[in-house]
XYZ file of C-alpha atoms in Angstrom:
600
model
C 159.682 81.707 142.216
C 160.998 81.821 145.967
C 157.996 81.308 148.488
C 159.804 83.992 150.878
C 159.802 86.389 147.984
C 156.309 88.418 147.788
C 155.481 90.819 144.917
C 156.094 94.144 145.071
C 152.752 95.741 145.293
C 150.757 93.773 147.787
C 148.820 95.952 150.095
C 149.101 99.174 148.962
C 147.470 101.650 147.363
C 147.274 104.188 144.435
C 150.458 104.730 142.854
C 152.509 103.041 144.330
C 150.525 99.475 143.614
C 150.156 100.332 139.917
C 153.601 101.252 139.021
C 156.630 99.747 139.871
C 160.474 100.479 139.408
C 162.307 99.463 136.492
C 164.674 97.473 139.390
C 161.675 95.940 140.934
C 160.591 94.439 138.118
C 164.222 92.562 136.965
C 164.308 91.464 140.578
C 160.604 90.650 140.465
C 160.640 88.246 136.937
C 164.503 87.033 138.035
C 165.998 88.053 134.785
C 168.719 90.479 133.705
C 168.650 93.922 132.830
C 170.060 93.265 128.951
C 167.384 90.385 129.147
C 164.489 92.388 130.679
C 165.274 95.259 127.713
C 164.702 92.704 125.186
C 161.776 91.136 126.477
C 160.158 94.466 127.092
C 160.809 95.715 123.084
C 159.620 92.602 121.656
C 156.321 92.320 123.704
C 155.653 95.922 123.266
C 156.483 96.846 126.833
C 157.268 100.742 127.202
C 157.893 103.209 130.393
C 155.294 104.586 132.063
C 155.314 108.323 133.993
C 152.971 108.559 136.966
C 151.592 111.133 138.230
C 153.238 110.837 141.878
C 156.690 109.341 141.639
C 156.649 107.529 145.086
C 160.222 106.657 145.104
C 161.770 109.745 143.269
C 161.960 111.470 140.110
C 164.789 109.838 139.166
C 163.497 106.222 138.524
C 162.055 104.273 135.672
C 158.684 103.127 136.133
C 156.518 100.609 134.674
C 153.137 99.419 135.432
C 152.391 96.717 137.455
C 150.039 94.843 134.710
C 152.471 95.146 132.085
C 154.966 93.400 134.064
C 152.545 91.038 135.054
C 152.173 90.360 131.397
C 155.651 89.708 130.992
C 155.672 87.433 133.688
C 152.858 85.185 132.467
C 154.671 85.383 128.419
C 156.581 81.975 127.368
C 159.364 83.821 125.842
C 160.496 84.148 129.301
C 160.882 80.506 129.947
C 162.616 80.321 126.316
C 165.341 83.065 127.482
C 165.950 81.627 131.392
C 166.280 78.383 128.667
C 169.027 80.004 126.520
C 170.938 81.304 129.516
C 170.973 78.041 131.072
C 172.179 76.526 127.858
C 175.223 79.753 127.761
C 176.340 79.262 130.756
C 176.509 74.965 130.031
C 178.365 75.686 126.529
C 180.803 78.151 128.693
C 181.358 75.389 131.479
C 182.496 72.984 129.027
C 184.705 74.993 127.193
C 186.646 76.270 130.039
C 186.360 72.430 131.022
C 188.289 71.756 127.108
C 185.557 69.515 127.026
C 185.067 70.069 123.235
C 182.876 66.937 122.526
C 180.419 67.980 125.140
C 180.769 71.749 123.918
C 179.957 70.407 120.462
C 177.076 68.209 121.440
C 175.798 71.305 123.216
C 175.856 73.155 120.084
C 173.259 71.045 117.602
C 171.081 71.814 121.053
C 170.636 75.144 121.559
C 167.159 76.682 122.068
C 165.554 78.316 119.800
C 162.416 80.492 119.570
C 160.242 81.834 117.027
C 158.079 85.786 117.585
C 155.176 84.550 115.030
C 153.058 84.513 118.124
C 153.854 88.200 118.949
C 153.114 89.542 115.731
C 149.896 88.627 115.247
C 149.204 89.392 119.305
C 150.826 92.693 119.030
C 149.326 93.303 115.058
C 145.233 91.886 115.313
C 144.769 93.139 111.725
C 146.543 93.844 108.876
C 146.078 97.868 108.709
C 147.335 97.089 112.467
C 150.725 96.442 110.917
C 150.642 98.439 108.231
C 150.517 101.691 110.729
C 152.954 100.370 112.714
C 155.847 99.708 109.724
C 157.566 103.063 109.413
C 160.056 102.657 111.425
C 160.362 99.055 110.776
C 160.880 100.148 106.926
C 163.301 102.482 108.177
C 165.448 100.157 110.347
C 165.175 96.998 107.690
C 166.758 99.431 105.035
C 169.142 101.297 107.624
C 170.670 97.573 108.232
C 170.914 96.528 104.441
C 172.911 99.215 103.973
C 175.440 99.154 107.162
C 178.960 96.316 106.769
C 179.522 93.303 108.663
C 180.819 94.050 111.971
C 181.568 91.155 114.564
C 182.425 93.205 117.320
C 178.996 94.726 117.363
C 177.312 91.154 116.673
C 176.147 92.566 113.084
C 176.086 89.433 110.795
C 176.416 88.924 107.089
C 173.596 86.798 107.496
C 171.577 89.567 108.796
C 172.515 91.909 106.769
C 171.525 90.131 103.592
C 168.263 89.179 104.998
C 167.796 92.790 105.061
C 168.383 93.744 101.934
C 166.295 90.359 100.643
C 163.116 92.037 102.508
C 164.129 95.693 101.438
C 164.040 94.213 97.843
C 160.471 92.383 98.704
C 159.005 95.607 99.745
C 160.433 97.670 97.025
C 159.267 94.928 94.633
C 155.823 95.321 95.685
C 155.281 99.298 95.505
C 156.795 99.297 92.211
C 155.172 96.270 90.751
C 151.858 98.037 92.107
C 152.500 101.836 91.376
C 151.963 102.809 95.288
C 154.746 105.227 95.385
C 153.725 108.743 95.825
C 156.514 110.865 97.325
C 160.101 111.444 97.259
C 162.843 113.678 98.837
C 166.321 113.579 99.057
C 167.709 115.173 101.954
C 171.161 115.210 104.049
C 170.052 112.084 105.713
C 168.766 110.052 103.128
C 166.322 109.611 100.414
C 162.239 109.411 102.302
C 160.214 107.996 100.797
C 156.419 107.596 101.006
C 153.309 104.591 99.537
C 149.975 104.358 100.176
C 149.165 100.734 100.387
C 145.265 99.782 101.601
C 144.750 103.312 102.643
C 147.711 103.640 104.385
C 150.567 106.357 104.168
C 153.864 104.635 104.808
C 156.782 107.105 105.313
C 160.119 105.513 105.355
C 163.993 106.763 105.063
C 167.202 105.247 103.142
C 170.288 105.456 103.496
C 172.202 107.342 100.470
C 174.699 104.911 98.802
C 177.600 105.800 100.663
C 180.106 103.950 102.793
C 178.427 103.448 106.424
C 180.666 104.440 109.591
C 179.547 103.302 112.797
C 180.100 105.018 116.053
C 180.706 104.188 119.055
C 177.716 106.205 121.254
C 175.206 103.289 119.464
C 174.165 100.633 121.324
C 173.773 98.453 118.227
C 172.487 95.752 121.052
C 169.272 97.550 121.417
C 168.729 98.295 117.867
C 169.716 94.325 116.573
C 166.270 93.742 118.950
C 164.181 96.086 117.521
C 165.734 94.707 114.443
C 164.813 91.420 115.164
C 161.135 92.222 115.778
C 161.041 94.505 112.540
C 162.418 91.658 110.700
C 159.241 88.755 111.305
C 156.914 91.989 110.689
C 158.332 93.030 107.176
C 158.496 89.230 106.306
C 154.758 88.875 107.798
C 153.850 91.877 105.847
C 155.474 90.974 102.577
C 153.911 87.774 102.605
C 149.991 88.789 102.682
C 150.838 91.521 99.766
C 152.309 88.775 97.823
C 149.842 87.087 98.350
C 146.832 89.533 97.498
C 148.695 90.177 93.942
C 148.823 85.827 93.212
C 152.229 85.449 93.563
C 154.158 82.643 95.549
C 155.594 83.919 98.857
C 159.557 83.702 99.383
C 160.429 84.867 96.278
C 162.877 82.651 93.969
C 165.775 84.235 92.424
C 167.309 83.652 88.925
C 170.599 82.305 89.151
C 172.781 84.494 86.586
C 171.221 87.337 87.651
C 172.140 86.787 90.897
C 175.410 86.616 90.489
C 175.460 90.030 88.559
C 174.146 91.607 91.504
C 171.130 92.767 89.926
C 168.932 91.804 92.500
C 166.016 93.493 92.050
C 165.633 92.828 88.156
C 165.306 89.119 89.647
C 163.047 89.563 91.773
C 160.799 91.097 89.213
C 161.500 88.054 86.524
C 160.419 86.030 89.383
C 156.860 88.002 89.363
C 156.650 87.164 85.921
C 157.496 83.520 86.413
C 155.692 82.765 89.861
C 152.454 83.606 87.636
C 153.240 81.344 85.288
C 154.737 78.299 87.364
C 151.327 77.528 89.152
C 150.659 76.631 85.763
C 153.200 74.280 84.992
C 152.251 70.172 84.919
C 153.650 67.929 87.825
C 155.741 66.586 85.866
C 157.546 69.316 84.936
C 157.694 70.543 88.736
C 159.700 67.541 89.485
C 162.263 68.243 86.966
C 165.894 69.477 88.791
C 169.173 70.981 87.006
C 170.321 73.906 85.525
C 169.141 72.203 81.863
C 166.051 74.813 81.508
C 165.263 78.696 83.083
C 162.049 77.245 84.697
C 164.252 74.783 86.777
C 166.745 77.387 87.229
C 163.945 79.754 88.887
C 162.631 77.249 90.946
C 166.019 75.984 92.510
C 167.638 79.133 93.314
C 165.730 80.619 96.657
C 166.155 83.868 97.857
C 167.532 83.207 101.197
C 170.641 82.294 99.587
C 173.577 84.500 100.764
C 173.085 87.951 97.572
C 175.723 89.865 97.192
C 175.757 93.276 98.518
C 176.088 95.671 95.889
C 173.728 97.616 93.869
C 170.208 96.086 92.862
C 169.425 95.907 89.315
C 165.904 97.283 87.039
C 162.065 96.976 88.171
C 161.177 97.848 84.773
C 159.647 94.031 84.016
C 157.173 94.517 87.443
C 155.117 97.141 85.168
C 156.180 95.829 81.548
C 154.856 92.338 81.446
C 153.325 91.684 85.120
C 149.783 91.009 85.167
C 148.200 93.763 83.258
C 144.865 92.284 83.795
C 145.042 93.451 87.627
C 146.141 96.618 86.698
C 143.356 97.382 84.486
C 141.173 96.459 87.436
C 142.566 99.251 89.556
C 140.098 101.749 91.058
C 142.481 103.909 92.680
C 142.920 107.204 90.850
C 146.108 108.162 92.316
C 148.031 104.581 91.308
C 146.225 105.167 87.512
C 148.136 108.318 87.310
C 151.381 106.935 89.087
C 151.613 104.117 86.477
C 151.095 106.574 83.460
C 153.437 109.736 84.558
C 156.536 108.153 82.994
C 154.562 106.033 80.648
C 156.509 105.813 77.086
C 159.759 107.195 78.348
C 162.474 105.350 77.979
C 165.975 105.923 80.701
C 169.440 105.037 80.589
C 170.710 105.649 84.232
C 174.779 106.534 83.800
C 177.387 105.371 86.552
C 177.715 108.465 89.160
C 173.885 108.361 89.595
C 171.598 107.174 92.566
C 171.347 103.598 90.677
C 169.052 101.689 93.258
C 166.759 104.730 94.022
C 166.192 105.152 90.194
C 165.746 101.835 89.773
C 162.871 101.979 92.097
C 161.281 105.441 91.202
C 161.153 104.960 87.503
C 159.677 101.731 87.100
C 157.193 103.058 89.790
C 155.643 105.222 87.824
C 155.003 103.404 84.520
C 158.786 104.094 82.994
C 161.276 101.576 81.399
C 164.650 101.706 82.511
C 168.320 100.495 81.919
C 171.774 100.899 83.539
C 174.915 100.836 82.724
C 176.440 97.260 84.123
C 176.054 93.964 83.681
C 172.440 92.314 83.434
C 171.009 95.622 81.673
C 168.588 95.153 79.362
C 169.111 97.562 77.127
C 172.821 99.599 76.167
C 173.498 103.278 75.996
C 173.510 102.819 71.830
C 169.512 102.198 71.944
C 168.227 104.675 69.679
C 164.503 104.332 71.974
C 166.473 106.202 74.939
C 164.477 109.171 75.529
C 166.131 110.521 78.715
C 170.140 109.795 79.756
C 170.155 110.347 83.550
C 173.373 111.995 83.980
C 175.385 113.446 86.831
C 178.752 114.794 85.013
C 179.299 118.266 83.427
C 180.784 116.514 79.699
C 180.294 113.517 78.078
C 182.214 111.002 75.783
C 179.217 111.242 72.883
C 176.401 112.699 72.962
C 172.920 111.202 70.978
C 170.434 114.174 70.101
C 167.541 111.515 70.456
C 167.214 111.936 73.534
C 167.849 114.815 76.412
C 170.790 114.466 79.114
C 169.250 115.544 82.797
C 170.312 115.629 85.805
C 168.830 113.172 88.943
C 166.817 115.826 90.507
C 164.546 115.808 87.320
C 162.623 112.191 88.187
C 162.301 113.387 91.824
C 160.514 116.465 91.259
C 158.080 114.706 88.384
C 157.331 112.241 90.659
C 156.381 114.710 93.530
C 154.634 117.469 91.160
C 152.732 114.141 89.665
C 153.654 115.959 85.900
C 156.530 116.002 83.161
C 158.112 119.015 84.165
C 160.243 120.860 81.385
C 163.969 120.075 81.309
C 165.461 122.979 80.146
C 166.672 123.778 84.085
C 167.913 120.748 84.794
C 170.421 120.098 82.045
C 173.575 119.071 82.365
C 176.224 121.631 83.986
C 173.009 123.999 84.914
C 172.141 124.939 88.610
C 169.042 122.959 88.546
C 165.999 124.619 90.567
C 165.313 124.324 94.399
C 164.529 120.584 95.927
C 160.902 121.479 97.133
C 160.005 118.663 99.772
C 156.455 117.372 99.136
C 155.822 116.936 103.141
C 156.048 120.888 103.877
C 152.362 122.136 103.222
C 153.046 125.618 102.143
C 149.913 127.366 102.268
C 149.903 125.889 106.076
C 153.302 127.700 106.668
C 152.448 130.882 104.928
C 154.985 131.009 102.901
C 155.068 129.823 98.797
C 158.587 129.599 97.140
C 159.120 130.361 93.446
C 159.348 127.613 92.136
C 156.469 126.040 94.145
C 154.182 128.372 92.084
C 155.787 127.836 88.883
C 154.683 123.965 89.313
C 151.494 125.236 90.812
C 150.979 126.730 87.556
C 152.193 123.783 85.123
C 149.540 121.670 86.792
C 147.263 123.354 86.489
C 148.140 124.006 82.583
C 148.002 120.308 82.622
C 144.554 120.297 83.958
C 142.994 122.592 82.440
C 142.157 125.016 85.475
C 142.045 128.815 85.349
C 145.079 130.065 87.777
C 145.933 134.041 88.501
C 148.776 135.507 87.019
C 151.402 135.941 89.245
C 151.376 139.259 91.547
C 147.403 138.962 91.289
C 144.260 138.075 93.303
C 142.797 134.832 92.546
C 140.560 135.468 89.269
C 136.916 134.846 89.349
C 135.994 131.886 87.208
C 132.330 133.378 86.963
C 133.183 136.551 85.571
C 131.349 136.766 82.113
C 134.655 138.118 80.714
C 136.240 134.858 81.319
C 133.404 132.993 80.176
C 133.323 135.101 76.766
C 136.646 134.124 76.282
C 136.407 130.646 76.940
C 133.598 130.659 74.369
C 130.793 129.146 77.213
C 128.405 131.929 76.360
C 127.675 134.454 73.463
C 127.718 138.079 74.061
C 124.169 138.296 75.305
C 124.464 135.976 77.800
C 128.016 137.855 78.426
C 125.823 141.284 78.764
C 122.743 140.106 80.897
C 125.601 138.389 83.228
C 127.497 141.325 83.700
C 124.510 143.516 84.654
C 123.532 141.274 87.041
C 126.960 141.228 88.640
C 126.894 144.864 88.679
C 123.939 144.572 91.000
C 125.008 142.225 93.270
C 128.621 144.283 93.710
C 126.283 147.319 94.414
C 124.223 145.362 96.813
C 127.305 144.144 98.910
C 129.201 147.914 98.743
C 125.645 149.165 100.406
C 125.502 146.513 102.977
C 130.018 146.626 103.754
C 128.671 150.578 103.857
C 126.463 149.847 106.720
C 128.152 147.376 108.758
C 131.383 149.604 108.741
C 128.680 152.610 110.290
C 127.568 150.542 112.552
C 130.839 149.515 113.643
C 131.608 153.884 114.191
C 128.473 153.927 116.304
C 126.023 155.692 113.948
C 122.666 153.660 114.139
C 119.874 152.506 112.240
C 117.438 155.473 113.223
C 119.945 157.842 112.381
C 120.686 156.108 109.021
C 117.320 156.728 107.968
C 117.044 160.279 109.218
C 120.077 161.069 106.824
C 118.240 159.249 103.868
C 115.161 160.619 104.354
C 116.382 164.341 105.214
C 119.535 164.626 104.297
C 120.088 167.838 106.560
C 123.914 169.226 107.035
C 123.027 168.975 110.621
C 123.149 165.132 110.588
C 125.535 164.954 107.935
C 127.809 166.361 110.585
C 127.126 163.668 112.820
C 127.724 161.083 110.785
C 130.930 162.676 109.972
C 131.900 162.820 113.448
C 134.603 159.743 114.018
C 133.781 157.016 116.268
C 135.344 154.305 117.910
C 138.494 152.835 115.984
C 137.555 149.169 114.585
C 140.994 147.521 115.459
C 140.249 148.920 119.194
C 137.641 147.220 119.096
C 138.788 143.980 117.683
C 141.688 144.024 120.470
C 139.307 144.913 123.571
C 137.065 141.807 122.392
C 140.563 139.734 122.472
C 141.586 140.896 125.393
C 138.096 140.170 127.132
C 138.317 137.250 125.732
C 141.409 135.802 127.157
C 139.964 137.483 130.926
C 137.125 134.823 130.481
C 139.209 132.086 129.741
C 140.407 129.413 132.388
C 144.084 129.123 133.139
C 144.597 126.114 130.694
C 143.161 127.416 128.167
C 144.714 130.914 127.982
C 148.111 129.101 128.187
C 147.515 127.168 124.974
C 146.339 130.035 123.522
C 149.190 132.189 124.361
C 151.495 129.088 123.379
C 149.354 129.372 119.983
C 150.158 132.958 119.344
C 153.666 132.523 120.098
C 153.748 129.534 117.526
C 152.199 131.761 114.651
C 154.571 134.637 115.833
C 157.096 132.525 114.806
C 155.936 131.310 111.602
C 155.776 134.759 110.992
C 158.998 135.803 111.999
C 160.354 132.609 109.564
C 158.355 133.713 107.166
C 159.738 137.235 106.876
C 163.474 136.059 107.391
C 162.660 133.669 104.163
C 161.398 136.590 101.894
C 164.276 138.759 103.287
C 166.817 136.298 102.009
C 164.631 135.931 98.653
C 165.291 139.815 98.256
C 169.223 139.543 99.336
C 170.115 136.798 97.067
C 168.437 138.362 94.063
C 170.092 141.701 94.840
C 173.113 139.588 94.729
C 172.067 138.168 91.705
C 171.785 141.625 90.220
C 174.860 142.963 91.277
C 176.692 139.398 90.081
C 175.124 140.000 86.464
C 176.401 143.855 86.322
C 179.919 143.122 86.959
């Protein structure tokens, strides 16, 4: 640090000794900008906005103790370290000093950002909260090519994928899976792990164009930071389920791609190898499978394509944890698809499939190499199918199309299959993140599962077009057989009461609200003279004037803030409104449509 040079901030005041200028601060920790953007997303560092802007609106400002905690980090001293070394390697090679360029090579720094996860992540829920977007990026990355003009390696792609399959591994192998939607940018997906809701996206299996307004150099760093926390993360849930942390890989399978049926024969074995004698740890070769698991490691270079099955994390995996399971919601998960038996065809969302199904307690095959089971199994109970005809058809077992296991998984019941057979329009993709009774409106088909679980539960539901019934009435409890006809009888009387009770009193209170009072209630009762009758008769003020003049009072006694967020409030359910009635106007168009389609 210069002696001359004195930090910006130094006797002043307020603001402007808080804050300081995004060019202030390179100038101030003597690094780049490229350098002093990486540094910033790895420690955690983010833009600030003051309230006074003391040298314009259109800077970037940071406060002061954040760059003061840059300044004191040793990552810095590791990248002034690495530029040094750069600028050496450069030297020598425009020197055509290649020995010296080569020695310079085996030398370079390196650095390691264990220390910043578990400063930036105290506790594990810390991390857990913080891994959407991490999920998001890790899987965005596994799914994008090679590209050495945008510094995107093999290398790092296939670690990528490796901890996408890790994390995958896990929620199936554990039933945490709850929710699913495919939409025009991917496949979301959400698990509850410890409490937890973790939302992340996919990308659909498609090839991956980059573009050129992406600075892929900003993302690689995010990337890199998102990479130590998945690997972090992965390793304490391996961990809590007893099972060896990197996973090992099964050679053959490997090499047919199949990934993720692998990794899951490696859940089964890492149980099993803490078991093994010494001697038998010692042993090396390809002469046994043991051997086989234990010398083929993960962070070997996998092939890119499509994973294979999960269905061994929930066939043979531990069952004595899963019996120990308190949570209600994974019981259920692991049971929904419990006895069903895929066969996933070719045109199909393969790896999503292969992660849903398993997920939720079903057994599933593809069509490949590495399947466990072929198309001629007579056990199939469901073909997963995506054409309009096929070769040969089994009548074991029903043909469906994709959209089927999604909306199981998000309705949390079998749903009937008759709409989504093959060559049908299959029903609306309802997304289980939109709260409908929140939003005001209720599709179709929303009630129509609404209604199937609650067939499946047992509850007592309206027909549709009707109020919601009255689970006390005795009529209901006649028919249910709860009580005899007596009890049916006294019930009903005393419900007659109570409904006369609360007409009299709704009688009153409306009065009341007309402006006829108490002593003039009782005059009519006790007289009941034509006179009075009259004056009751006599109309008083209007109750929705009234309800508006206490609104409008109201917002005169409010303070400026708050009648903006009100009025910002009414204009938000004004909307909702106004979406609401577009959506039931398109309801009626389409099935006038429909009509007029059917009587041509």
């Amino acid at each position: 640090m210069p002696k001359h040079y004195r930090p910006p901030g130094k006797k002043k005041e307020g603001n402007a000794a808080k804050y300081i200028t995004r060019t202030k601060a390179i100038h101030y920790l003597q690094i780049n900008l490229s350098t002093f953007r990486r540094l910033c997303i790895l420690k955690g560092v983010f833009p600030r906005e003051p309230k006074k802007k003391v040298e314009g609106n259109h800077k970037t400002y940071y406060h002061m103790k954040d760059i003061l905690f840059l300044a004191h980090d040793p990552l810095l001293e590791k990248f002034r370290d690495i530029r040094s070394y750069d600028k050496k390697v450069k030297k020598a090679l425009a020197k055509k000093n290649k020995d010296l360029a080569q020695r310079l090579l085996t030398r370079k720094p390196s650095y390691t950002l264990d220390r910043l996860i578990k400063e930036r992540y105290p506790t594990f829920i810390d991390a857990l909260r913080d891994l959407d977007d991490c999920l998001t990026m890790v899987h965005l990355f596994a799914a994008l090519p090679a590209v050495d003009s945008e510094h995107i390696e093999v290398k790092r792609i296939h670690n990528c994928r490796r901890l996408s399959h890790e994390w995958q591994a896990y929620i199936s192998r554990t039933h945490k899976l709850r929710k699913t939607f495919i939409s025009v940018k991917g496949i979301y997906y959400q698990a509850e792990v410890d409490g937890q809701k973790i939302t992340w996206l996919t990308p659909h299996a498609l090839q991956q164009v980059l573009t050129d307004d992406v600075d892929f150099k900003v993302m690689l760093t995010f990337l890199e930071f998102y990479e130590t926390l998945l690997a972090f993360v992965n390793f304490k849930l391996y961990h809590s389920i007893n099972v060896k942390y990197p996973p090992i890989l099964d050679p053959q399978l490997e090499a047919l791609a199949a990934d993720l049926y692998a990794l899951s024969r490696y859940v089964d074995a890492g149980s099993r190898a803490t078991k093994l004698k010494p001697e038998q740890e010692e042993i090396k070769g390809s002469g046994t499978e043991e051997s086989d698991l234990r010398l083929a490691q993960l962070q070997h270079q996998l092939r890119a394509n499509e994973p294979g099955a999960l269905m061994h994390l929930v066939e043979e995996a531990a069952r004595e944890e899963e019996e120990e399971e308190e949570d209600k919601d994974t019981r259920e998960c692991r049971s929904l698809f419990k006895d069903l038996k895929f066969f996933l065809g070719r045109e199909v969302p393969r790896e999503s499939l292969l992660f849903i199904i398993p997920a939720f307690g079903g057994t599933v095959s593809w069509d490949g190499d590495g399947s466990p089971f072929s198309e001629s199994d007579e056990s199939i109970t469901h073909q997963i199918v995506d054409r309009p005809t096929q070769k040969h058809l089994f009548l074991s077992r029903e043909y469906i199309q994709p959209q089927w296991v999604y909306d199981c998984v998000n309705a949390q019941i079998i749903l009937p299959t008759e709409g989504y057979l093959v060559g049908s329009l299959p029903p609306p993709h309802l997304s289980p993140f939109v709260d409908n009774e929140a939003e005001g409106y209720m599709p179709e088909y929303a009630e129509t599962i609404k209604r199937l679980q609650a067939a499946v539960g047992k509850q007592l539901l309206p027909m549709p077009g009707t109020d919601k019934p009255d689970v006390d009435d005795p009529h209901n409890l006649l028919a249910e057989g709860i009580i005899d006809r007596t009890q049916a009888s006294e019930a009903a009387e005393k419900k007659r009461k109570m409904l006369t009770l609360q007409k009299q009193f709704h009688d009153e209170l409306s009065m009341e609200l007309q402006g006829v009072t108490y002593s003039m209630l009782s005059n009519k009762r006790a007289k009941s003279s034509p006179d009075e009758t009259e004056v009751l008769e006599e109309p008083g003020p209007d109750p929705n004037q009234l309800v508006e003049d206490d609104r409008d009072m109201s917002n005169v006694m409010m303070s400026r803030g708050k009648r903006k967020l009100y009025e910002a409030m009414q204009i938000g359910k004004g909307k909702k409104r106004a979406n609401v009635s577009l959506l039931k106007e398109r309801k009626k168009k389409a099935e006038r449509d429909a009509g007029k389609a059917g009587a041509r």
